[in-house]
Coordinates of C-alpha atoms in Angstrom, one line a residue:
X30 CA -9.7 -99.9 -22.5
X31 CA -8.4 -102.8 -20.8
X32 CA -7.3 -102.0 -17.3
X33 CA -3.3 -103.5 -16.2
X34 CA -1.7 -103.8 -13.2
X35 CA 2.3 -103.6 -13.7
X36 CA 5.7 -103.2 -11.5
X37 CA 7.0 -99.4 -11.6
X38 CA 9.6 -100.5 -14.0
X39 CA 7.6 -103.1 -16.2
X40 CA 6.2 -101.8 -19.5
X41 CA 3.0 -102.4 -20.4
X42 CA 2.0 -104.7 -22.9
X43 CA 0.3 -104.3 -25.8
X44 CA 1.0 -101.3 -28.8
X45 CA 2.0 -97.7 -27.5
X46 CA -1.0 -95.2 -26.9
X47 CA -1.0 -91.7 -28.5
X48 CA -0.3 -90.1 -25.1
X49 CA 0.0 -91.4 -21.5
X50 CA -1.5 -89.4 -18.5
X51 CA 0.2 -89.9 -15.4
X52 CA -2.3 -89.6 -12.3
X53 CA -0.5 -89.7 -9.1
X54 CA -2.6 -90.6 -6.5
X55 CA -3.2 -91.0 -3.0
X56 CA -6.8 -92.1 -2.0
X57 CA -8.3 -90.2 -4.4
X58 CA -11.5 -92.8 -4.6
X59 CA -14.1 -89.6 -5.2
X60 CA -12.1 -87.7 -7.8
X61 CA -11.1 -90.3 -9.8
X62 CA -14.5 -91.0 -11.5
X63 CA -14.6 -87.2 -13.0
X64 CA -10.4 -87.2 -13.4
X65 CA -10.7 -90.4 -15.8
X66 CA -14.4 -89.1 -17.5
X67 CA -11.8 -85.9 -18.9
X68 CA -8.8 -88.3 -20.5
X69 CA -9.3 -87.1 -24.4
X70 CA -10.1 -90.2 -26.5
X71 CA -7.2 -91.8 -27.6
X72 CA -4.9 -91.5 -24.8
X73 CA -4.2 -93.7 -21.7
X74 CA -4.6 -92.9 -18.1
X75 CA -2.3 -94.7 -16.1
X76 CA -2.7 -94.4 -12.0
X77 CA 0.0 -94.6 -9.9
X78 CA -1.4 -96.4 -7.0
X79 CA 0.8 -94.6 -4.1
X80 CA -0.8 -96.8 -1.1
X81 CA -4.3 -95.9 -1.2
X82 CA -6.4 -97.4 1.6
X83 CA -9.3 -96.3 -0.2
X84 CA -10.1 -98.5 -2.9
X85 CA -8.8 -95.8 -5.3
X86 CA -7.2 -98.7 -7.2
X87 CA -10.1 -101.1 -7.4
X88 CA -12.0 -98.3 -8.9
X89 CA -9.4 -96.6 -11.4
X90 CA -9.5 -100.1 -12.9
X91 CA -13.0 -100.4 -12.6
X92 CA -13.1 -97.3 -14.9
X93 CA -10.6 -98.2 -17.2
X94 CA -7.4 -97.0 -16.4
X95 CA -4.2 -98.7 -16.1
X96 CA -2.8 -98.9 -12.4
X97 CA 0.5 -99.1 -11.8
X98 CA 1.2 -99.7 -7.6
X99 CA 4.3 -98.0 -6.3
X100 CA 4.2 -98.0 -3.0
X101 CA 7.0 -96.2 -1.9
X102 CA 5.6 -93.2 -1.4
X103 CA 6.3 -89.7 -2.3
X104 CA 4.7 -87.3 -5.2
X105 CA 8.1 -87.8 -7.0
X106 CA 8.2 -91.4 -6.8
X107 CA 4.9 -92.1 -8.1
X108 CA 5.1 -89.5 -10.9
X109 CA 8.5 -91.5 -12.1
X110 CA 7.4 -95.1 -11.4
X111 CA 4.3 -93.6 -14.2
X112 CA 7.2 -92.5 -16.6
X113 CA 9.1 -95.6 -16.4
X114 CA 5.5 -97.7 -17.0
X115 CA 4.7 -95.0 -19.7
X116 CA 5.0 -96.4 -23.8
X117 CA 3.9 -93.1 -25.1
X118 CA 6.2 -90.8 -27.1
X119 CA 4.2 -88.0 -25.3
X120 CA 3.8 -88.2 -21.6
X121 CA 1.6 -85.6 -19.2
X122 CA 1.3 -85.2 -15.6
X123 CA -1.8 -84.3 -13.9
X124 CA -3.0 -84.2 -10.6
X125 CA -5.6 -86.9 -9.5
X126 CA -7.9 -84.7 -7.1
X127 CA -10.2 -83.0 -10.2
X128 CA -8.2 -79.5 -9.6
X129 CA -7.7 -79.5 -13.4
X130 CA -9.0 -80.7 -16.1
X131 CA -6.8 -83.7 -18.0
X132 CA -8.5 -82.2 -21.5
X133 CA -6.5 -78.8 -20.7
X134 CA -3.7 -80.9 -22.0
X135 CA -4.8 -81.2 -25.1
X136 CA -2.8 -77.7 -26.7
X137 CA 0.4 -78.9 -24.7
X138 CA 0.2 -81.7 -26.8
X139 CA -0.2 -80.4 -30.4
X140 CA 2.1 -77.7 -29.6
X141 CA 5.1 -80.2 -28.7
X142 CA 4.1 -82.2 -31.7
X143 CA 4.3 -79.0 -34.3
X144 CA 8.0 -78.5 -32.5
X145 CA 7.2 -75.2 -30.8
X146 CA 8.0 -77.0 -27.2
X147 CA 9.6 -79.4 -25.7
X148 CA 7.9 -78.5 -22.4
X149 CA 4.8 -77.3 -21.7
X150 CA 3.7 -76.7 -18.5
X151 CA -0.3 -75.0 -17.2
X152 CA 0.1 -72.1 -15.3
X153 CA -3.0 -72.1 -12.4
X154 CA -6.0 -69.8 -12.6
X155 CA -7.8 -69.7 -9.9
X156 CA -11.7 -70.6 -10.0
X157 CA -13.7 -70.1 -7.2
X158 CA -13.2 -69.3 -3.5
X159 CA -10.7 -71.6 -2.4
X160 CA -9.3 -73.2 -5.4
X161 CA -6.3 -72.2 -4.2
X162 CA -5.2 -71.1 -0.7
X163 CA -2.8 -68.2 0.1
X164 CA -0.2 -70.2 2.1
X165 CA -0.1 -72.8 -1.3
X166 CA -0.1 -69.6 -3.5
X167 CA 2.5 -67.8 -1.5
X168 CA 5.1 -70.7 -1.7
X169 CA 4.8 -71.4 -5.3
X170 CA 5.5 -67.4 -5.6
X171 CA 9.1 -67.7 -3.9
X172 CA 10.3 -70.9 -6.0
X173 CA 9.3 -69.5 -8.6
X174 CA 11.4 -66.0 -7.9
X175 CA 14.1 -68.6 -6.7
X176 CA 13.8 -70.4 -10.7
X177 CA 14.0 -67.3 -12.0
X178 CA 17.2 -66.9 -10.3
X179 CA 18.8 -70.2 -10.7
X180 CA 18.0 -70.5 -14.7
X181 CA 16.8 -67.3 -16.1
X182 CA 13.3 -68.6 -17.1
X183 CA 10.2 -66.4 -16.4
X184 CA 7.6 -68.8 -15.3
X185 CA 4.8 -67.5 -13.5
X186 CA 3.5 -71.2 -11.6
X187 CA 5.5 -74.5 -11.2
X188 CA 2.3 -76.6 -11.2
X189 CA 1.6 -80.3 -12.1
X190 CA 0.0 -80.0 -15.4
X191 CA 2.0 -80.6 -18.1
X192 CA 3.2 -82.3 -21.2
X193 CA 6.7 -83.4 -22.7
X194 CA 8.5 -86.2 -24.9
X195 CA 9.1 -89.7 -22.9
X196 CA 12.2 -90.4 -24.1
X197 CA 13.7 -86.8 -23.2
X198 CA 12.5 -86.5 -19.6
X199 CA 14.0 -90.1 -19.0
X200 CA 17.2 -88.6 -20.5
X201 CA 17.2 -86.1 -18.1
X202 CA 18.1 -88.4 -15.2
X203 CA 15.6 -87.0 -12.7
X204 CA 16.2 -88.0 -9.3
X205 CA 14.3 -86.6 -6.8
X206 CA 11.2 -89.3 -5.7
X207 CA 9.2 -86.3 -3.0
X208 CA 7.9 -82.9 -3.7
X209 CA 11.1 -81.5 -5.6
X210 CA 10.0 -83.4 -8.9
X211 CA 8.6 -81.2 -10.4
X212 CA 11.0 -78.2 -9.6
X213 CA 13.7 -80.6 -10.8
X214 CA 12.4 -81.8 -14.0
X215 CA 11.9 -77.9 -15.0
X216 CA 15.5 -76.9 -13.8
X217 CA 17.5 -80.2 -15.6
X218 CA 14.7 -79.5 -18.6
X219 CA 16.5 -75.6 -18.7
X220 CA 19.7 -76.4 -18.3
X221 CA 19.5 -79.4 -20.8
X222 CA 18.6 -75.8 -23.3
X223 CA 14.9 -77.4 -23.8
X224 CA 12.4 -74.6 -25.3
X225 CA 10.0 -74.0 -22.3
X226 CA 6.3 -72.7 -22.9
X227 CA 3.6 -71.6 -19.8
X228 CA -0.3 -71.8 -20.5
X229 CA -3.0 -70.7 -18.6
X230 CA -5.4 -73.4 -17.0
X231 CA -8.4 -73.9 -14.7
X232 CA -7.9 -74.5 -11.6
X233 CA -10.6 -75.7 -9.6
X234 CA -10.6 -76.5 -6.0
X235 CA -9.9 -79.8 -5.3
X236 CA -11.5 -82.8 -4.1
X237 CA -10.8 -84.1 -0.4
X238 CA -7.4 -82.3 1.4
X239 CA -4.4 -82.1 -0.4
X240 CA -1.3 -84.4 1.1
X241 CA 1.5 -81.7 -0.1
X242 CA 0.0 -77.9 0.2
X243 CA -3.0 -78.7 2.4
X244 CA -1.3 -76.5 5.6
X245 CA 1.4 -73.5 5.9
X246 CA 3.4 -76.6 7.3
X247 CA 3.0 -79.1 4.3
X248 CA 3.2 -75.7 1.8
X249 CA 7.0 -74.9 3.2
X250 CA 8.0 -78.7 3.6
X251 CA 7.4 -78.7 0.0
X252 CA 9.5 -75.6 -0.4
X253 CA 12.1 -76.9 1.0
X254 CA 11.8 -79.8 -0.7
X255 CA 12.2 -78.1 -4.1
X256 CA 14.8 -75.8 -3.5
X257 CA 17.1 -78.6 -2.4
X258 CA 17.0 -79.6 -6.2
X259 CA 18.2 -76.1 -7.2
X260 CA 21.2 -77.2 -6.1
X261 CA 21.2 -79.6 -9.1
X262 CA 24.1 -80.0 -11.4
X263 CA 23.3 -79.4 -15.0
X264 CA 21.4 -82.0 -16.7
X265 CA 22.8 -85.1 -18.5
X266 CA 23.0 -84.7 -22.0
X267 CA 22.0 -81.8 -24.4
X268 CA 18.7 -81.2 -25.4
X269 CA 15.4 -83.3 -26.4
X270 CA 15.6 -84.3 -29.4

């Protein structure tokens, strides 16, 4: 796979891949080597360079992948500048610090392509001591009770893996560049009346400290980040398809 460098908003060239994976990262230089050896054949990992001082996006290319640099930063920003570089009718989200597995995403996929879903998002199962810390676990307990609340949907996890139609998510006007994403794509996703499915995935503990959930501190920042986009009004539009 030939490795390209584009502009958040510049497409890149060359015919459409069966599915892009969009890999946020953030010096991420000793995860990315097992992150990119678990992208199922076929489909493209693109990198979102976030300002690494690592090398991270030397090496993604190095292995492969295509690198897209968006240096502002923010979780939300690099995940969109991804979605805006994506070609893919199918685009998934993962996490770049080998917490879960990118072949996971394989059932999201065929299950959006048989029209059973038009989201599908990998609910977190622990593995291992420390996989997941109680202050991380704790906060993505209450947005999920606060979800519940706000649209009606019983998810159990609001976690990065997960797969959807291109097209649709950039329909849904998402504008939230920091740690709301997410939260905001699955609240204009349910009020846009979009079928929403929850899996259970792996969850391994990560690689190097996380940037978001790695303290009580960064966990409620985070919290508060996402329940400003609860506030949301209804998404543009009607539903996916």
């Amino acid at each position: 796979m030939k490795a390209v460098t584009t502009s958040p908003t510049e497409p890149v060239d060359g015919p459409a891949p069966a599915v892009d994976v969009i890999l946020p990262c953030l010096n991420e230089a000793d995860a990315l080597p097992w992150v990119l050896a678990h992208i199922p054949a076929g489909w493209r990992a693109l990198v979102v360079d976030n300002g690494s001082t690592d090398g991270s996006a030397a090496l993604a290319r190095e292995l492969g992948a295509t690198v897209v640099a968006e240096p502002r930063r923010g979780f939300g920003a690099a995940c969109h500048a991804g979605l805006t570089a994506a070609t893919a009718d199918i685009v998934c989200f993962c996490d770049c610090d080998a917490s879960l597995d990118p072949s996971s995403l394989v059932p999201f996929v065929r299950e959006l392509r048989t029209g059973e879903a038009d989201l599908v998002l990998g609910r977190r199962r622990p593995q291992g001591r420390g996989a997941w810390p109680v202050h991380a676990r704790a906060g993505n307990l209450a947005l999920a009770r606060i979800l519940r609340r706000r649209t009606g949907l019983r998810l159990r996890d609001l976690g990065p893996l997960r797969a959807t139609r291109r097209e649709a998510l950039l329909g849904l006007g998402l504008t939230d560049r920091r740690s709301g994403y997410p939260l905001q794509m699955v609240v204009r996703a349910a009020d846009a009346g979009w079928r929403i499915a929850e899996h259970d995935v792996p969850y391994l503990p990560r690689s190097g400290a996380s940037k978001v959930t790695g303290t009580w501190r960064g966990t409620w920042q985070a919290v508060r980040d996402m329940s400003r986009v609860l506030g949301d009004p209804a998404a543009p539009g009607g539903g996916p398809r």
